[in-house]
Amino acid sequence: MDCPDLTPAHRSRVLCIGDSYRRLTGRALVPGGGDPIDTLWSAPLAIVAHGTEPDPVFFFGNRAALALFEMDFDAFTRLASRFSAEPLLQAERMRLLARVSRDGIIEDYAGVRISATGKRFHISNAAVWNLTDGAGTAVGQAAAFATWQ
């Protein structure tokens, strides 16, 4: 699966994923050179990001994430992020997002997510962080995880 074509505005939003992580931690989210969007897209860890809408919608999922969620990029980027968690775990998800909003980043999240076909998978050691643009304006939240089963 190739990296989708992105508009300049969408590319700018996606670039905030790695830039925000680096500002918060001092580390690169994904080591490598070349086009940072291609690096995020092909990373071996799952990377997802949603916006700041009242019911946030994913605007990015990389190749690893799309395989886990069993969706293509177009379908994934129309999905409200709350639908990635089981309905009974939504309160836990809301507590997580509130903690991230308060602290900027957490790197110890674990939880159950659900794919488009109903498969449940457990993620652990996930980082979840706030996304901001170069001016410090909030543009969403992102998550990255390399451990799932």
PDB file of C-alpha atoms in Angstrom:
ATOM      1  CA  MET A   1       0.000   0.000   0.000  1.00  0.00           C
ATOM      2  CA  ASP A   2       1.472   3.327  -1.088  1.00  0.00           C
ATOM      3  CA  CYS A   3       1.334   6.543   0.889  1.00  0.00           C
ATOM      4  CA  PRO A   4      -1.776   8.450  -0.210  1.00  0.00           C
ATOM      5  CA  ASP A   5      -1.525  11.736  -2.055  1.00  0.00           C
ATOM      6  CA  LEU A   6      -2.104  14.549   0.418  1.00  0.00           C
ATOM      7  CA  THR A   7      -3.031  18.162  -0.153  1.00  0.00           C
ATOM      8  CA  PRO A   8      -0.535  20.738   1.127  1.00  0.00           C
ATOM      9  CA  ALA A   9      -2.867  21.509   4.059  1.00  0.00           C
ATOM     10  CA  HIS A  10      -3.150  17.798   4.931  1.00  0.00           C
ATOM     11  CA  ARG A  11       0.632  17.352   4.628  1.00  0.00           C
ATOM     12  CA  SER A  12       1.120  20.250   7.047  1.00  0.00           C
ATOM     13  CA  ARG A  13      -1.210  18.613   9.568  1.00  0.00           C
ATOM     14  CA  VAL A  14       0.540  15.244   9.245  1.00  0.00           C
ATOM     15  CA  LEU A  15       3.955  16.865   9.735  1.00  0.00           C
ATOM     16  CA  CYS A  16       2.733  18.040  13.155  1.00  0.00           C
ATOM     17  CA  ILE A  17       2.733  14.385  14.289  1.00  0.00           C
ATOM     18  CA  GLY A  18       6.505  13.984  14.301  1.00  0.00           C
ATOM     19  CA  ASP A  19       7.233  17.648  15.047  1.00  0.00           C
ATOM     20  CA  SER A  20       4.993  17.673  18.139  1.00  0.00           C
ATOM     21  CA  TYR A  21       6.484  14.426  19.425  1.00  0.00           C
ATOM     22  CA  ARG A  22       9.997  15.839  19.067  1.00  0.00           C
ATOM     23  CA  ARG A  23       9.063  19.080  20.854  1.00  0.00           C
ATOM     24  CA  LEU A  24       7.536  17.129  23.763  1.00  0.00           C
ATOM     25  CA  THR A  25      10.227  14.452  24.156  1.00  0.00           C
ATOM     26  CA  GLY A  26      13.379  15.701  22.449  1.00  0.00           C
ATOM     27  CA  ARG A  27      13.389  12.462  20.430  1.00  0.00           C
ATOM     28  CA  ALA A  28      12.413  11.522  16.903  1.00  0.00           C
ATOM     29  CA  LEU A  29       9.210   9.499  16.702  1.00  0.00           C
ATOM     30  CA  VAL A  30      10.625   7.507  13.798  1.00  0.00           C
ATOM     31  CA  PRO A  31      14.339   7.655  12.974  1.00  0.00           C
ATOM     32  CA  GLY A  32      15.222   8.110   9.363  1.00  0.00           C
ATOM     33  CA  GLY A  33      15.820  10.609   6.671  1.00  0.00           C
ATOM     34  CA  GLY A  34      14.070  11.620   3.527  1.00  0.00           C
ATOM     35  CA  ASP A  35      10.463  12.725   3.315  1.00  0.00           C
ATOM     36  CA  PRO A  36       9.080  12.808   6.882  1.00  0.00           C
ATOM     37  CA  ILE A  37       5.593  11.827   5.704  1.00  0.00           C
ATOM     38  CA  ASP A  38       6.953   8.762   3.887  1.00  0.00           C
ATOM     39  CA  THR A  39       8.906   7.926   7.063  1.00  0.00           C
ATOM     40  CA  LEU A  40       5.727   8.112   9.186  1.00  0.00           C
ATOM     41  CA  TRP A  41       3.772   6.150   6.577  1.00  0.00           C
ATOM     42  CA  SER A  42       6.211   3.242   6.410  1.00  0.00           C
ATOM     43  CA  ALA A  43       7.159   3.096  10.106  1.00  0.00           C
ATOM     44  CA  PRO A  44       6.988  -0.344  11.726  1.00  0.00           C
ATOM     45  CA  LEU A  45       4.879   1.059  14.568  1.00  0.00           C
ATOM     46  CA  ALA A  46       1.219   2.009  14.197  1.00  0.00           C
ATOM     47  CA  ILE A  47       0.686   5.789  14.086  1.00  0.00           C
ATOM     48  CA  VAL A  48      -2.736   7.471  14.137  1.00  0.00           C
ATOM     49  CA  ALA A  49      -3.896  11.070  14.614  1.00  0.00           C
ATOM     50  CA  HIS A  50      -7.212  12.822  15.015  1.00  0.00           C
ATOM     51  CA  GLY A  51      -8.239  16.471  14.863  1.00  0.00           C
ATOM     52  CA  THR A  52      -9.861  18.848  17.309  1.00  0.00           C
ATOM     53  CA  GLU A  53     -13.467  18.528  16.164  1.00  0.00           C
ATOM     54  CA  PRO A  54     -16.112  18.113  18.908  1.00  0.00           C
ATOM     55  CA  ASP A  55     -16.239  14.430  17.857  1.00  0.00           C
ATOM     56  CA  PRO A  56     -12.622  14.069  16.615  1.00  0.00           C
ATOM     57  CA  VAL A  57     -12.083  12.325  13.280  1.00  0.00           C
ATOM     58  CA  PHE A  58      -8.865  10.568  12.297  1.00  0.00           C
ATOM     59  CA  PHE A  59      -6.879  12.503   9.709  1.00  0.00           C
ATOM     60  CA  PHE A  60      -3.967  10.063   9.549  1.00  0.00           C
ATOM     61  CA  GLY A  61      -3.266   6.393   9.959  1.00  0.00           C
ATOM     62  CA  ASN A  62      -0.069   4.883   8.636  1.00  0.00           C
ATOM     63  CA  ARG A  63       0.280   1.578   6.806  1.00  0.00           C
ATOM     64  CA  ALA A  64       0.741  -0.444  10.034  1.00  0.00           C
ATOM     65  CA  ALA A  65      -2.312   1.168  11.661  1.00  0.00           C
ATOM     66  CA  LEU A  66      -4.513   0.643   8.613  1.00  0.00           C
ATOM     67  CA  ALA A  67      -3.597  -3.053   8.569  1.00  0.00           C
ATOM     68  CA  LEU A  68      -4.557  -3.381  12.257  1.00  0.00           C
ATOM     69  CA  PHE A  69      -7.823  -1.503  11.835  1.00  0.00           C
ATOM     70  CA  GLU A  70      -8.507  -3.352   8.552  1.00  0.00           C
ATOM     71  CA  MET A  71      -9.362  -0.171   6.679  1.00  0.00           C
ATOM     72  CA  ASP A  72      -8.053   1.818   3.761  1.00  0.00           C
ATOM     73  CA  PHE A  73      -6.863   5.397   4.207  1.00  0.00           C
ATOM     74  CA  ASP A  74     -10.034   7.009   2.849  1.00  0.00           C
ATOM     75  CA  ALA A  75     -12.325   5.052   5.171  1.00  0.00           C
ATOM     76  CA  PHE A  76     -10.042   5.523   8.177  1.00  0.00           C
ATOM     77  CA  THR A  77      -9.861   9.285   7.693  1.00  0.00           C
ATOM     78  CA  ARG A  78     -13.667   9.488   7.857  1.00  0.00           C
ATOM     79  CA  LEU A  79     -13.825   7.558  11.152  1.00  0.00           C
ATOM     80  CA  ALA A  80     -14.574   9.329  14.420  1.00  0.00           C
ATOM     81  CA  SER A  81     -11.729   8.201  16.666  1.00  0.00           C
ATOM     82  CA  ARG A  82     -14.118   7.146  19.443  1.00  0.00           C
ATOM     83  CA  PHE A  83     -15.221   4.271  17.198  1.00  0.00           C
ATOM     84  CA  SER A  84     -11.731   2.757  17.440  1.00  0.00           C
ATOM     85  CA  ALA A  85     -12.536   1.700  21.027  1.00  0.00           C
ATOM     86  CA  GLU A  86     -15.221  -0.664  22.231  1.00  0.00           C
ATOM     87  CA  PRO A  87     -18.322   1.172  23.533  1.00  0.00           C
ATOM     88  CA  LEU A  88     -17.779  -0.108  27.081  1.00  0.00           C
ATOM     89  CA  LEU A  89     -14.243   1.315  27.096  1.00  0.00           C
ATOM     90  CA  GLN A  90     -15.214   4.806  25.945  1.00  0.00           C
ATOM     91  CA  ALA A  91     -15.071   6.242  29.500  1.00  0.00           C
ATOM     92  CA  GLU A  92     -11.515   4.912  29.857  1.00  0.00           C
ATOM     93  CA  ARG A  93     -10.640   6.499  26.514  1.00  0.00           C
ATOM     94  CA  MET A  94     -12.048   9.861  27.645  1.00  0.00           C
ATOM     95  CA  ARG A  95      -9.940   9.731  30.845  1.00  0.00           C
ATOM     96  CA  LEU A  96      -6.875   9.003  28.712  1.00  0.00           C
ATOM     97  CA  LEU A  97      -7.524  11.943  26.394  1.00  0.00           C
ATOM     98  CA  ALA A  98      -8.083  14.266  29.369  1.00  0.00           C
ATOM     99  CA  ARG A  99      -4.759  13.124  30.878  1.00  0.00           C
ATOM    100  CA  VAL A 100      -2.979  13.770  27.568  1.00  0.00           C
ATOM    101  CA  SER A 101      -4.604  17.204  27.283  1.00  0.00           C
ATOM    102  CA  ARG A 102      -3.356  18.044  30.780  1.00  0.00           C
ATOM    103  CA  ASP A 103       0.162  16.537  30.558  1.00  0.00           C
ATOM    104  CA  GLY A 104       0.955  16.924  26.830  1.00  0.00           C
ATOM    105  CA  ILE A 105       2.073  13.308  26.431  1.00  0.00           C
ATOM    106  CA  ILE A 106       1.808   9.916  28.060  1.00  0.00           C
ATOM    107  CA  GLU A 107       3.919   6.932  27.103  1.00  0.00           C
ATOM    108  CA  ASP A 108       2.329   4.119  29.065  1.00  0.00           C
ATOM    109  CA  TYR A 109      -1.128   3.656  27.564  1.00  0.00           C
ATOM    110  CA  ALA A 110      -2.622   0.200  27.137  1.00  0.00           C
ATOM    111  CA  GLY A 111      -6.092  -0.674  25.921  1.00  0.00           C
ATOM    112  CA  VAL A 112      -8.303  -2.621  23.548  1.00  0.00           C
ATOM    113  CA  ARG A 113      -9.149  -1.365  20.091  1.00  0.00           C
ATOM    114  CA  ILE A 114     -11.507  -2.738  17.472  1.00  0.00           C
ATOM    115  CA  SER A 115     -10.984  -3.181  13.735  1.00  0.00           C
ATOM    116  CA  ALA A 116     -13.519  -2.527  10.985  1.00  0.00           C
ATOM    117  CA  THR A 117     -14.373  -6.232  10.918  1.00  0.00           C
ATOM    118  CA  GLY A 118     -14.903  -6.404  14.676  1.00  0.00           C
ATOM    119  CA  LYS A 119     -11.560  -7.959  15.636  1.00  0.00           C
ATOM    120  CA  ARG A 120     -10.345  -6.791  19.028  1.00  0.00           C
ATOM    121  CA  PHE A 121      -6.662  -6.188  19.629  1.00  0.00           C
ATOM    122  CA  HIS A 122      -4.792  -5.095  22.715  1.00  0.00           C
ATOM    123  CA  ILE A 123      -2.229  -2.320  22.466  1.00  0.00           C
ATOM    124  CA  SER A 124       0.384  -1.578  25.110  1.00  0.00           C
ATOM    125  CA  ASN A 125       3.283   0.792  25.682  1.00  0.00           C
ATOM    126  CA  ALA A 126       1.510   3.351  23.520  1.00  0.00           C
ATOM    127  CA  ALA A 127       2.506   6.999  23.408  1.00  0.00           C
ATOM    128  CA  VAL A 128      -0.356   9.476  23.095  1.00  0.00           C
ATOM    129  CA  TRP A 129       0.395  13.173  22.702  1.00  0.00           C
ATOM    130  CA  ASN A 130      -1.049  16.564  21.833  1.00  0.00           C
ATOM    131  CA  LEU A 131      -0.418  17.904  18.353  1.00  0.00           C
ATOM    132  CA  THR A 132       0.415  21.562  17.873  1.00  0.00           C
ATOM    133  CA  ASP A 133       1.521  23.484  14.830  1.00  0.00           C
ATOM    134  CA  GLY A 134       4.601  25.717  14.741  1.00  0.00           C
ATOM    135  CA  ALA A 135       2.628  28.581  16.318  1.00  0.00           C
ATOM    136  CA  GLY A 136       1.538  26.384  19.229  1.00  0.00           C
ATOM    137  CA  THR A 137      -2.069  26.034  18.050  1.00  0.00           C
ATOM    138  CA  ALA A 138      -3.688  22.724  18.974  1.00  0.00           C
ATOM    139  CA  VAL A 139      -4.433  20.609  15.899  1.00  0.00           C
ATOM    140  CA  GLY A 140      -5.272  17.265  17.530  1.00  0.00           C
ATOM    141  CA  GLN A 141      -3.801  14.269  19.289  1.00  0.00           C
ATOM    142  CA  ALA A 142      -1.751  11.338  18.025  1.00  0.00           C
ATOM    143  CA  ALA A 143      -0.867   7.867  19.212  1.00  0.00           C
ATOM    144  CA  ALA A 144       1.910   5.456  18.316  1.00  0.00           C
ATOM    145  CA  PHE A 145       2.376   1.888  19.436  1.00  0.00           C
ATOM    146  CA  ALA A 146       4.569  -1.001  18.413  1.00  0.00           C
ATOM    147  CA  THR A 147       3.036  -3.613  20.692  1.00  0.00           C
ATOM    148  CA  TRP A 148      -0.284  -5.264  19.878  1.00  0.00           C
ATOM    149  CA  GLN A 149      -1.812  -8.683  19.999  1.00  0.00           C
TER     150      GLN A 149
END
